[in-house]
Amino acid sequence: MRIVNLPSWTRALFSTDPDSAAETPLELSEFENLLEPVKNALYGFVCKSTGFAEEADDVFQNTVLRAFQYRHGFKRDRSFRQWIFAIAVNEIRRHFRRHSETLHLDRLESRIPDSAAESGRDARIRAVFTAAAGLTARQRRIFFLFYEGGFSIREIAVMNRCSANNVKVTLHRCRETIKTKLGVPHEPV
Amino acid sequence: MNPSEIRDDDWIRETLRSLPTPLPPDLDRRVSRRLRRAAAGSLRPAPLRRRRLAAAAATSLALAVLLLLITGNPHGGTDNPGPRPPIQTRFFIPGKNIQIVWMQRQDFILPATQGE
């Protein structure tokens, strides 16, 4: 009797995962309730990460729709905010694959409120965004996730699939770049 | 500018957040409309349905391959070539109405010395 070894990809056909059967995907109302408290922060993150690009609205819309399409991948015991921001990071990556990775800050001026000009904060805003424009795309993702998104180093490491040490080093380099752009002398370590 | 301010993460965070980026209402409405359309478009999330169809198709394919391997070989999947037709050798004796039919099931490999 001849014994035939099936290829490894066919083994998955006959395996049953009880966890996937038990977790029901989010309903629309549940998804909207989870999205409501984070959507402003999500939109702000997308806008600032893309440098207020015209396509920022499309990136935000694609993020939300993709999150809804793949809602079966969301486990209810995890953070929805972290999950949807991770999807936003991938959408921003896709955006920069189609367009230049350079941040064009010409639209920044129209976004600066008049109150910032009165308090002198507009110069700081311009300085930070000009410095962020000098970062690489990956550094910019980590920079905005930390400072704009408010995520911890560990969460950022998970979202970018790198080590926490890597994130710390990247943030340190971002700060040094900002200091250089602002003309602040570096202090010896 | 005080260098220690730059070291302070709050300085950068405050600066970034001092630039407001509220979600435009028309974009909010458009996204909600598309979400409702996406929810109405499928009774169940698409990937689950695709997974079921893919699993059924792959199971059928695997069964078909197994059946082909087992039954496709006329000899039942073994190395046995099966029954051979008998080799017939006919001898005619001239002048006599005699025909000898010699049937053999296998070739006899005779040592070379016997034929010489």
mmCIF file of C-alpha atoms in Angstrom:
data_model
loop_
_atom_site.group_PDB
_atom_site.id
_atom_site.type_symbol
_atom_site.label_atom_id
_atom_site.label_comp_id
_atom_site.label_asym_id
_atom_site.label_seq_id
_atom_site.Cartn_x
_atom_site.Cartn_y
_atom_site.Cartn_z
ATOM 1 C CA MET A 1 0.000 0.000 0.000
ATOM 2 C CA ARG A 2 1.469 3.308 -1.044
ATOM 3 C CA ILE A 3 1.528 6.104 1.607
ATOM 4 C CA VAL A 4 1.259 9.633 0.236
ATOM 5 C CA ASN A 5 2.449 12.588 2.344
ATOM 6 C CA LEU A 6 0.221 15.602 1.726
ATOM 7 C CA PRO A 7 1.940 19.032 1.516
ATOM 8 C CA SER A 8 1.943 21.101 4.711
ATOM 9 C CA TRP A 9 -0.531 23.692 3.437
ATOM 10 C CA THR A 10 -3.278 21.098 3.293
ATOM 11 C CA ARG A 11 -2.971 20.327 7.014
ATOM 12 C CA ALA A 12 -4.590 23.635 7.818
ATOM 13 C CA LEU A 13 -7.712 22.467 5.984
ATOM 14 C CA PHE A 14 -8.377 19.785 8.513
ATOM 15 C CA SER A 15 -7.555 21.758 11.660
ATOM 16 C CA THR A 16 -10.258 23.323 13.739
ATOM 17 C CA ASP A 17 -9.583 26.406 15.838
ATOM 18 C CA PRO A 18 -12.194 26.601 18.598
ATOM 19 C CA ASP A 19 -11.173 30.183 19.512
ATOM 20 C CA SER A 20 -12.023 31.594 16.115
ATOM 21 C CA ALA A 21 -15.443 29.987 16.190
ATOM 22 C CA ALA A 22 -16.234 31.357 19.669
ATOM 23 C CA GLU A 23 -15.298 35.051 19.016
ATOM 24 C CA THR A 24 -18.127 36.731 17.105
ATOM 25 C CA PRO A 25 -17.149 39.797 15.053
ATOM 26 C CA LEU A 26 -18.237 43.277 16.139
ATOM 27 C CA GLU A 27 -21.622 44.500 15.055
ATOM 28 C CA LEU A 28 -21.844 47.911 13.387
ATOM 29 C CA SER A 29 -23.287 49.615 16.475
ATOM 30 C CA GLU A 30 -20.604 48.114 18.693
ATOM 31 C CA PHE A 31 -17.906 49.160 16.224
ATOM 32 C CA GLU A 32 -19.249 52.721 16.069
ATOM 33 C CA ASN A 33 -19.382 52.935 19.871
ATOM 34 C CA LEU A 34 -15.740 51.889 20.090
ATOM 35 C CA LEU A 35 -14.737 54.266 17.287
ATOM 36 C CA GLU A 36 -16.504 57.358 18.662
ATOM 37 C CA PRO A 37 -14.019 58.271 21.440
ATOM 38 C CA VAL A 38 -10.923 57.706 19.286
ATOM 39 C CA LYS A 39 -11.880 59.094 15.887
ATOM 40 C CA ASN A 40 -10.794 62.677 16.553
ATOM 41 C CA ALA A 41 -7.416 61.554 17.824
ATOM 42 C CA LEU A 42 -7.154 59.131 14.895
ATOM 43 C CA TYR A 43 -7.910 61.888 12.382
ATOM 44 C CA GLY A 44 -5.363 64.188 14.023
ATOM 45 C CA PHE A 45 -2.726 61.471 13.912
ATOM 46 C CA VAL A 46 -3.398 60.751 10.232
ATOM 47 C CA CYS A 47 -3.335 64.456 9.316
ATOM 48 C CA LYS A 48 -0.107 65.240 11.117
ATOM 49 C CA SER A 49 1.663 62.070 10.015
ATOM 50 C CA THR A 50 0.876 62.766 6.362
ATOM 51 C CA GLY A 51 1.778 66.443 6.701
ATOM 52 C CA PHE A 52 -1.809 67.560 6.158
ATOM 53 C CA ALA A 53 -1.813 65.987 2.724
ATOM 54 C CA GLU A 54 -4.925 66.274 0.574
ATOM 55 C CA GLU A 55 -5.247 62.513 0.785
ATOM 56 C CA ALA A 56 -5.353 62.561 4.611
ATOM 57 C CA ASP A 57 -9.164 62.352 4.520
ATOM 58 C CA ASP A 58 -8.957 59.318 2.230
ATOM 59 C CA VAL A 59 -6.363 57.677 4.470
ATOM 60 C CA PHE A 60 -8.645 58.201 7.486
ATOM 61 C CA GLN A 61 -11.661 56.819 5.621
ATOM 62 C CA ASN A 62 -9.713 53.798 4.358
ATOM 63 C CA THR A 63 -8.476 53.148 7.901
ATOM 64 C CA VAL A 64 -11.990 53.048 9.319
ATOM 65 C CA LEU A 65 -13.397 50.948 6.469
ATOM 66 C CA ARG A 66 -10.508 48.493 6.600
ATOM 67 C CA ALA A 67 -10.902 48.232 10.371
ATOM 68 C CA PHE A 68 -14.577 47.382 9.871
ATOM 69 C CA GLN A 69 -13.805 44.889 7.119
ATOM 70 C CA TYR A 70 -11.300 43.059 9.310
ATOM 71 C CA ARG A 71 -13.190 43.478 12.576
ATOM 72 C CA HIS A 72 -13.175 39.702 13.081
ATOM 73 C CA GLY A 73 -9.456 40.075 13.845
ATOM 74 C CA PHE A 74 -10.156 42.307 16.852
ATOM 75 C CA LYS A 75 -10.243 40.560 20.232
ATOM 76 C CA ARG A 76 -12.526 42.308 22.668
ATOM 77 C CA ASP A 77 -10.082 41.987 25.559
ATOM 78 C CA ARG A 78 -7.520 44.113 23.666
ATOM 79 C CA SER A 79 -7.301 47.873 23.176
ATOM 80 C CA PHE A 80 -9.446 49.044 20.251
ATOM 81 C CA ARG A 81 -7.460 52.293 20.143
ATOM 82 C CA GLN A 82 -4.152 50.475 19.674
ATOM 83 C CA TRP A 83 -5.674 48.141 17.098
ATOM 84 C CA ILE A 84 -7.155 50.864 14.902
ATOM 85 C CA PHE A 85 -4.063 53.051 15.150
ATOM 86 C CA ALA A 86 -2.005 50.059 13.955
ATOM 87 C CA ILE A 87 -4.304 49.871 10.912
ATOM 88 C CA ALA A 88 -3.818 53.631 10.421
ATOM 89 C CA VAL A 89 -0.032 53.146 10.487
ATOM 90 C CA ASN A 90 -0.316 50.612 7.666
ATOM 91 C CA GLU A 91 -2.599 52.902 5.664
ATOM 92 C CA ILE A 92 -0.131 55.764 6.079
ATOM 93 C CA ARG A 93 2.625 53.428 4.909
ATOM 94 C CA ARG A 94 0.524 52.580 1.838
ATOM 95 C CA HIS A 95 -0.089 56.280 1.247
ATOM 96 C CA PHE A 96 3.646 56.999 1.235
ATOM 97 C CA ARG A 97 4.228 54.099 -1.141
ATOM 98 C CA ARG A 98 1.982 55.791 -3.681
ATOM 99 C CA HIS A 99 3.192 59.313 -2.962
ATOM 100 C CA SER A 100 6.461 60.895 -1.930
ATOM 101 C CA GLU A 101 7.561 60.297 1.660
ATOM 102 C CA THR A 102 8.522 63.947 1.979
ATOM 103 C CA LEU A 103 6.275 66.022 4.191
ATOM 104 C CA HIS A 104 5.144 69.134 2.355
ATOM 105 C CA LEU A 105 4.376 71.653 5.035
ATOM 106 C CA ASP A 106 2.818 74.304 2.819
ATOM 107 C CA ARG A 107 -0.599 73.370 4.171
ATOM 108 C CA LEU A 108 0.585 73.754 7.745
ATOM 109 C CA GLU A 109 0.291 77.547 7.726
ATOM 110 C CA SER A 110 -3.436 77.460 7.098
ATOM 111 C CA ARG A 111 -3.869 75.086 10.040
ATOM 112 C CA ILE A 112 -2.106 77.223 12.644
ATOM 113 C CA PRO A 113 -4.777 79.039 14.665
ATOM 114 C CA ASP A 114 -4.544 82.781 15.237
ATOM 115 C CA SER A 115 -4.376 82.251 18.979
ATOM 116 C CA ALA A 116 -1.080 80.409 18.540
ATOM 117 C CA ALA A 117 0.374 83.422 16.704
ATOM 118 C CA GLU A 118 -0.627 85.693 19.557
ATOM 119 C CA SER A 119 1.029 83.502 22.182
ATOM 120 C CA GLY A 120 4.138 82.862 20.113
ATOM 121 C CA ARG A 121 3.366 79.159 19.901
ATOM 122 C CA ASP A 122 3.199 79.280 16.109
ATOM 123 C CA ALA A 123 6.998 79.415 15.913
ATOM 124 C CA ARG A 124 7.259 76.272 18.053
ATOM 125 C CA ILE A 125 4.669 74.507 15.894
ATOM 126 C CA ARG A 126 6.541 75.393 12.715
ATOM 127 C CA ALA A 127 9.827 74.329 14.269
ATOM 128 C CA VAL A 128 8.580 70.932 15.421
ATOM 129 C CA PHE A 129 6.887 70.107 12.133
ATOM 130 C CA THR A 130 9.897 71.264 10.117
ATOM 131 C CA ALA A 131 12.047 69.019 12.257
ATOM 132 C CA ALA A 132 9.581 66.116 11.819
ATOM 133 C CA ALA A 133 9.723 66.620 8.049
ATOM 134 C CA GLY A 134 13.459 65.914 8.254
ATOM 135 C CA LEU A 135 12.902 62.483 9.808
ATOM 136 C CA THR A 136 12.625 59.258 7.840
ATOM 137 C CA ALA A 137 9.133 57.836 7.302
ATOM 138 C CA ARG A 138 9.662 55.185 9.977
ATOM 139 C CA GLN A 139 11.016 57.687 12.494
ATOM 140 C CA ARG A 140 8.085 59.973 11.783
ATOM 141 C CA ARG A 141 5.595 57.116 12.439
ATOM 142 C CA ILE A 142 7.152 56.397 15.827
ATOM 143 C CA PHE A 143 7.471 60.118 16.612
ATOM 144 C CA PHE A 144 3.798 60.873 15.985
ATOM 145 C CA LEU A 145 2.613 57.678 17.677
ATOM 146 C CA PHE A 146 4.474 58.684 20.837
ATOM 147 C CA TYR A 147 3.865 62.427 20.959
ATOM 148 C CA GLU A 148 0.565 62.783 19.130
ATOM 149 C CA GLY A 149 -1.022 59.375 19.735
ATOM 150 C CA GLY A 150 0.142 59.141 23.343
ATOM 151 C CA PHE A 151 1.101 55.460 23.098
ATOM 152 C CA SER A 152 3.680 53.872 25.341
ATOM 153 C CA ILE A 153 7.009 52.616 24.041
ATOM 154 C CA ARG A 154 5.891 49.010 24.428
ATOM 155 C CA GLU A 155 2.673 49.617 22.480
ATOM 156 C CA ILE A 156 4.592 51.369 19.698
ATOM 157 C CA ALA A 157 7.029 48.450 19.545
ATOM 158 C CA VAL A 158 4.131 46.025 19.063
ATOM 159 C CA MET A 159 2.515 48.192 16.380
ATOM 160 C CA ASN A 160 5.761 48.590 14.440
ATOM 161 C CA ARG A 161 6.933 45.003 15.029
ATOM 162 C CA CYS A 162 10.223 46.038 16.562
ATOM 163 C CA SER A 163 11.823 45.984 19.988
ATOM 164 C CA ALA A 164 11.149 48.537 22.713
ATOM 165 C CA ASN A 165 14.826 49.423 22.660
ATOM 166 C CA ASN A 166 14.557 50.204 18.978
ATOM 167 C CA VAL A 167 11.688 52.595 19.695
ATOM 168 C CA LYS A 168 13.644 54.311 22.478
ATOM 169 C CA VAL A 169 16.647 54.791 20.208
ATOM 170 C CA THR A 170 14.428 56.147 17.440
ATOM 171 C CA LEU A 171 12.739 58.613 19.783
ATOM 172 C CA HIS A 172 16.124 59.741 21.069
ATOM 173 C CA ARG A 173 17.276 60.342 17.487
ATOM 174 C CA CYS A 174 14.053 62.282 16.784
ATOM 175 C CA ARG A 175 14.698 64.534 19.773
ATOM 176 C CA GLU A 176 18.297 65.089 18.675
ATOM 177 C CA THR A 177 17.128 65.961 15.161
ATOM 178 C CA ILE A 178 14.633 68.444 16.551
ATOM 179 C CA LYS A 179 17.360 70.024 18.693
ATOM 180 C CA THR A 180 19.618 70.285 15.652
ATOM 181 C CA LYS A 181 16.883 71.887 13.565
ATOM 182 C CA LEU A 182 16.074 74.305 16.359
ATOM 183 C CA GLY A 183 19.735 75.173 16.751
ATOM 184 C CA VAL A 184 19.854 74.028 20.331
ATOM 185 C CA PRO A 185 23.359 72.890 21.357
ATOM 186 C CA HIS A 186 23.610 69.210 22.221
ATOM 187 C CA GLU A 187 24.545 68.457 25.791
ATOM 188 C CA PRO A 188 27.237 65.852 26.384
ATOM 189 C CA VAL A 189 25.849 62.498 27.517
ATOM 190 C CA MET B 1 15.463 78.256 23.986
ATOM 191 C CA ASN B 2 16.236 76.195 27.063
ATOM 192 C CA PRO B 3 17.753 72.828 26.069
ATOM 193 C CA SER B 4 16.088 71.170 29.024
ATOM 194 C CA GLU B 5 12.735 72.082 27.493
ATOM 195 C CA ILE B 6 13.538 69.963 24.459
ATOM 196 C CA ARG B 7 14.406 67.017 26.685
ATOM 197 C CA ASP B 8 10.986 67.317 28.213
ATOM 198 C CA ASP B 9 8.641 65.190 26.196
ATOM 199 C CA ASP B 10 5.711 67.283 27.359
ATOM 200 C CA TRP B 11 7.070 70.259 25.444
ATOM 201 C CA ILE B 12 6.923 68.423 22.130
ATOM 202 C CA ARG B 13 3.611 66.806 22.998
ATOM 203 C CA GLU B 14 2.022 70.135 23.965
ATOM 204 C CA THR B 15 3.323 71.771 20.812
ATOM 205 C CA LEU B 16 1.879 69.062 18.590
ATOM 206 C CA ARG B 17 -1.456 69.038 20.362
ATOM 207 C CA SER B 18 -1.731 72.808 20.285
ATOM 208 C CA LEU B 19 -2.430 72.383 16.589
ATOM 209 C CA PRO B 20 -6.092 71.325 16.528
ATOM 210 C CA THR B 21 -7.271 68.882 13.900
ATOM 211 C CA PRO B 22 -10.990 68.328 14.461
ATOM 212 C CA LEU B 23 -12.699 65.736 12.345
ATOM 213 C CA PRO B 24 -14.679 67.580 9.654
ATOM 214 C CA PRO B 25 -18.422 66.861 9.993
ATOM 215 C CA ASP B 26 -18.867 66.066 6.289
ATOM 216 C CA LEU B 27 -16.049 63.506 6.446
ATOM 217 C CA ASP B 28 -17.629 62.024 9.583
ATOM 218 C CA ARG B 29 -20.989 61.696 7.832
ATOM 219 C CA ARG B 30 -19.399 60.218 4.699
ATOM 220 C CA VAL B 31 -17.505 57.600 6.696
ATOM 221 C CA SER B 32 -20.643 56.686 8.684
ATOM 222 C CA ARG B 33 -22.597 56.307 5.455
ATOM 223 C CA ARG B 34 -19.956 54.012 3.972
ATOM 224 C CA LEU B 35 -19.796 51.975 7.157
ATOM 225 C CA ARG B 36 -23.542 51.415 7.036
ATOM 226 C CA ARG B 37 -23.299 50.468 3.364
ATOM 227 C CA ALA B 38 -20.456 48.046 4.153
ATOM 228 C CA ALA B 39 -22.456 46.500 6.995
ATOM 229 C CA ALA B 40 -25.555 46.100 4.799
ATOM 230 C CA GLY B 41 -23.533 44.688 1.915
ATOM 231 C CA SER B 42 -22.672 41.424 3.681
ATOM 232 C CA LEU B 43 -24.632 39.384 6.192
ATOM 233 C CA ARG B 44 -21.429 38.119 7.706
ATOM 234 C CA PRO B 45 -17.920 39.493 7.562
ATOM 235 C CA ALA B 46 -16.429 38.657 4.184
ATOM 236 C CA PRO B 47 -13.276 36.940 5.369
ATOM 237 C CA LEU B 48 -15.267 34.317 7.338
ATOM 238 C CA ARG B 49 -17.350 33.428 4.266
ATOM 239 C CA ARG B 50 -14.243 33.315 2.127
ATOM 240 C CA ARG B 51 -12.587 31.073 4.673
ATOM 241 C CA ARG B 52 -15.516 28.638 4.577
ATOM 242 C CA LEU B 53 -15.564 28.522 0.772
ATOM 243 C CA ALA B 54 -11.820 28.146 0.617
ATOM 244 C CA ALA B 55 -11.905 25.328 3.161
ATOM 245 C CA ALA B 56 -14.664 23.507 1.247
ATOM 246 C CA ALA B 57 -12.865 23.938 -2.068
ATOM 247 C CA ALA B 58 -9.569 22.808 -0.628
ATOM 248 C CA THR B 59 -11.163 19.763 1.034
ATOM 249 C CA SER B 60 -12.781 18.754 -2.258
ATOM 250 C CA LEU B 61 -9.483 19.197 -4.059
ATOM 251 C CA ALA B 62 -7.647 17.117 -1.485
ATOM 252 C CA LEU B 63 -10.230 14.320 -1.736
ATOM 253 C CA ALA B 64 -10.026 14.403 -5.526
ATOM 254 C CA VAL B 65 -6.249 14.127 -5.401
ATOM 255 C CA LEU B 66 -6.456 11.202 -2.971
ATOM 256 C CA LEU B 67 -9.021 9.389 -5.133
ATOM 257 C CA LEU B 68 -6.893 9.954 -8.205
ATOM 258 C CA LEU B 69 -3.835 8.579 -6.498
ATOM 259 C CA ILE B 70 -5.678 5.489 -5.320
ATOM 260 C CA THR B 71 -7.897 4.733 -8.299
ATOM 261 C CA GLY B 72 -6.069 6.481 -11.112
ATOM 262 C CA ASN B 73 -3.439 3.810 -11.214
ATOM 263 C CA PRO B 74 -5.003 0.736 -12.855
ATOM 264 C CA HIS B 75 -2.726 -1.530 -10.884
ATOM 265 C CA GLY B 76 -4.014 -0.301 -7.559
ATOM 266 C CA GLY B 77 -0.985 1.778 -6.780
ATOM 267 C CA THR B 78 1.454 -1.078 -6.609
ATOM 268 C CA ASP B 79 4.534 -1.831 -8.619
ATOM 269 C CA ASN B 80 3.057 -5.107 -9.887
ATOM 270 C CA PRO B 81 2.574 -4.715 -13.602
ATOM 271 C CA GLY B 82 -0.338 -7.154 -13.449
ATOM 272 C CA PRO B 83 -0.979 -10.259 -15.489
ATOM 273 C CA ARG B 84 1.037 -10.506 -18.637
ATOM 274 C CA PRO B 85 -0.489 -11.919 -21.756
ATOM 275 C CA PRO B 86 0.962 -15.304 -22.541
ATOM 276 C CA ILE B 87 3.686 -15.455 -25.162
ATOM 277 C CA GLN B 88 2.686 -17.822 -27.916
ATOM 278 C CA THR B 89 5.183 -19.579 -30.064
ATOM 279 C CA ARG B 90 3.818 -21.675 -32.905
ATOM 280 C CA PHE B 91 5.727 -24.490 -34.451
ATOM 281 C CA PHE B 92 4.608 -25.932 -37.735
ATOM 282 C CA ILE B 93 5.904 -29.296 -38.805
ATOM 283 C CA PRO B 94 6.194 -29.162 -42.537
ATOM 284 C CA GLY B 95 4.338 -31.916 -44.346
ATOM 285 C CA LYS B 96 2.284 -32.790 -41.375
ATOM 286 C CA ASN B 97 -0.850 -31.037 -40.305
ATOM 287 C CA ILE B 98 0.536 -30.448 -36.882
ATOM 288 C CA GLN B 99 0.832 -27.203 -35.135
ATOM 289 C CA ILE B 100 2.449 -26.905 -31.759
ATOM 290 C CA VAL B 101 1.610 -23.811 -29.767
ATOM 291 C CA TRP B 102 3.966 -23.155 -26.989
ATOM 292 C CA MET B 103 2.616 -20.645 -24.475
ATOM 293 C CA GLN B 104 4.847 -19.223 -21.803
ATOM 294 C CA ARG B 105 4.171 -16.769 -19.010
ATOM 295 C CA GLN B 106 7.632 -15.409 -18.647
ATOM 296 C CA ASP B 107 10.720 -15.045 -20.636
ATOM 297 C CA PHE B 108 13.323 -17.661 -19.986
ATOM 298 C CA ILE B 109 16.654 -16.093 -19.822
ATOM 299 C CA LEU B 110 19.007 -18.863 -20.795
ATOM 300 C CA PRO B 111 22.683 -18.781 -20.119
ATOM 301 C CA ALA B 112 24.648 -17.890 -23.197
ATOM 302 C CA THR B 113 26.535 -21.235 -23.173
ATOM 303 C CA GLN B 114 23.370 -23.306 -23.796
ATOM 304 C CA GLY B 115 22.596 -21.617 -27.094
ATOM 305 C CA GLU B 116 26.074 -22.201 -28.527
#
